[in-house]
Amino acid sequence: CGNKKQKTRSGLQHLPVELIEQICDEKRSFNLYHLFGLRLACRELNHKSLNIFAKSAFERLVLHLDSVSLQRFKSISQQPALASKVEWLLFSDYDRHGFNSLEDYEKARQDATSREIPRKARRKAIEALRKAHIEQDDKDYIERSGTDSIALALALQRMPNLRTFNIMPYDLREDRISIRRRQTGTSPTTSRNFSVLAAALEHAERKIHELNVWWVGHHGKDEGISVQALVMPWSTLQCFSQLRSLDLWLQTRDNLYRSEWQRNQHRSSCEGSRRVADIETDPRHWQRGVANLLMTTTQLRRLRLGFRNHWEDTESVFEHIAKRVVLPHLESLTFDYLRCSGESLKTIIGTHTGLQTLDLDSMDITGNVPFSATLDLLAEKHKSLTSFDCGQISQNSYRLYFRTLGKIEQQDSVFRNMGRFSDDANNGPDDFLNDLVVVDVFKYHGSAGEWEGVQDKIAKLRDDIRVSNKHYTPEYDFGGYQWTREP
């Protein structure tokens, strides 16, 4: 029965034109207005179904910065019924014809010229290489010409409801190897995608409400925007002035920028003069870029700031943020994977006393101001705080722990859950287990209702905190403590 019904529905669109004309002619002969009614009913049905279809299919879009995807994006923007439904956009640098590994690419090159494999396999390898090189040539042209920024800006002008943007460094399904990555050893996609977005927003005179830079794991070298990419003109920074939510993963070291800076430094010392190129690539120049961006986002409600690679270089970057950034409407704040001085951490938290949620994770606090001073400040000043999450904190590179609420120990259950790390290419299973140190979060089983509010709990932590003799290794540590006010 079900199959018969489905067959009938699918056959309606295949009715002969003569039969449809006969139905319409009968409506007209009986009463002309009945034919008008049929037309209006069909148009209304089409209009209502189009709205539902457009919202379902075009509300969230993924955009690859190549000619095919840009052309499709342009076509969507030229249809108002579809363009008005777009609210969420993800940038991805997925290579359609990339290779799953460098070994696959080298094998395809060998197969393309080998006489020892069947002709069909040889033709397949040649075709794969041809498509990969064509796609890379296409991307190189787009980057040189700025076509992606132009096309995106034109489309944004016709998409009034597009306010949320996401940047992903590579396709989530597989870490595909493009020709550029094979040739240069780097893939500066995240920083470049951000620059493309910033330029397009300025040309389109658009302001966005939400920006998320995705972190998809430990596999990519380019998981985060280079802090140098955040050095932008004032007019471009204004495109982010209406941000309500910002999830920002950064990297302080960019292989391309850093190597150029070192070459310039060497040349300057030889020539005895400091050139403009040195200033442009000197980390001391562009470390202010993060603070400049955040100073613009005065409407921000939620901020997550993390440094995926080389988090140990973040102290000077964070110092600029602490001294200059004031976000009067900030409600939720997360710091993840960074090193900062205790004074800077205390300053920025003390500036934002209206916080409701605070998450401090994988941090190394340096200097003479201890983490306990920050806990004192939270307990005394932050009366609006309803949730506090603290995990993997160290003081001058030595792990902190809570004497009665938790302890440092090897935990076998974690090893069973993390078996995928045991076959690491650089370390054997024994080396991995010896290096891994986990904070035991299961010793304390008390519920949040045992204490009166988050401030009292934080005061308890302040008295319970201790410095261990264990060094801080954030890459493999997942322990944490979290307390939330009971409803």
PDB file of C-alpha atoms in Angstrom, residues 10 117 120 129 140 155 166 197 232 236-237 243-244 250 257 267 270 286 321 338 343 356 360-361 381 390 401 420 453:
ATOM      1  CA  SER A  10       5.470  10.727  -7.973  1.00  0.00           C
ATOM      2  CA  ILE A 117      50.962  -1.502 -13.702  1.00  0.00           C
ATOM      3  CA  LYS A 120      43.781   1.554 -16.646  1.00  0.00           C
ATOM      4  CA  LEU A 129      47.195  14.371 -10.859  1.00  0.00           C
ATOM      5  CA  ASP A 140      46.421  30.212  -7.118  1.00  0.00           C
ATOM      6  CA  ALA A 155      27.021  38.173  -2.419  1.00  0.00           C
ATOM      7  CA  ASN A 166      32.735  30.125  10.784  1.00  0.00           C
ATOM      8  CA  LEU A 197      36.243  37.525   5.047  1.00  0.00           C
ATOM      9  CA  MET A 232      44.066  45.474  10.043  1.00  0.00           C
ATOM     10  CA  THR A 236      38.186  46.914   8.528  1.00  0.00           C
ATOM     11  CA  LEU A 237      38.106  46.500  12.306  1.00  0.00           C
ATOM     12  CA  LEU A 243      30.044  41.062  17.403  1.00  0.00           C
ATOM     13  CA  ARG A 244      28.055  39.375  20.174  1.00  0.00           C
ATOM     14  CA  LEU A 250      45.095  31.901  17.288  1.00  0.00           C
ATOM     15  CA  TYR A 257      56.200  35.132   8.654  1.00  0.00           C
ATOM     16  CA  ARG A 267      70.066  41.376   6.698  1.00  0.00           C
ATOM     17  CA  CYS A 270      74.676  43.048   8.178  1.00  0.00           C
ATOM     18  CA  TRP A 286      51.955  42.653  15.322  1.00  0.00           C
ATOM     19  CA  ILE A 321      44.882  42.480  25.928  1.00  0.00           C
ATOM     20  CA  LEU A 338      47.848  30.132  26.860  1.00  0.00           C
ATOM     21  CA  GLU A 343      49.180  40.238  37.055  1.00  0.00           C
ATOM     22  CA  GLN A 356      28.328  35.089  34.692  1.00  0.00           C
ATOM     23  CA  LEU A 360      40.099  28.866  32.709  1.00  0.00           C
ATOM     24  CA  ASP A 361      41.669  25.838  31.081  1.00  0.00           C
ATOM     25  CA  LYS A 381      34.180  41.045  43.406  1.00  0.00           C
ATOM     26  CA  CYS A 390      39.062  25.591  36.277  1.00  0.00           C
ATOM     27  CA  TYR A 401      46.255  21.044  42.411  1.00  0.00           C
ATOM     28  CA  ARG A 420      44.659   5.850  19.962  1.00  0.00           C
ATOM     29  CA  GLY A 453      27.080  29.852  45.830  1.00  0.00           C
TER      30      GLY A 453
END
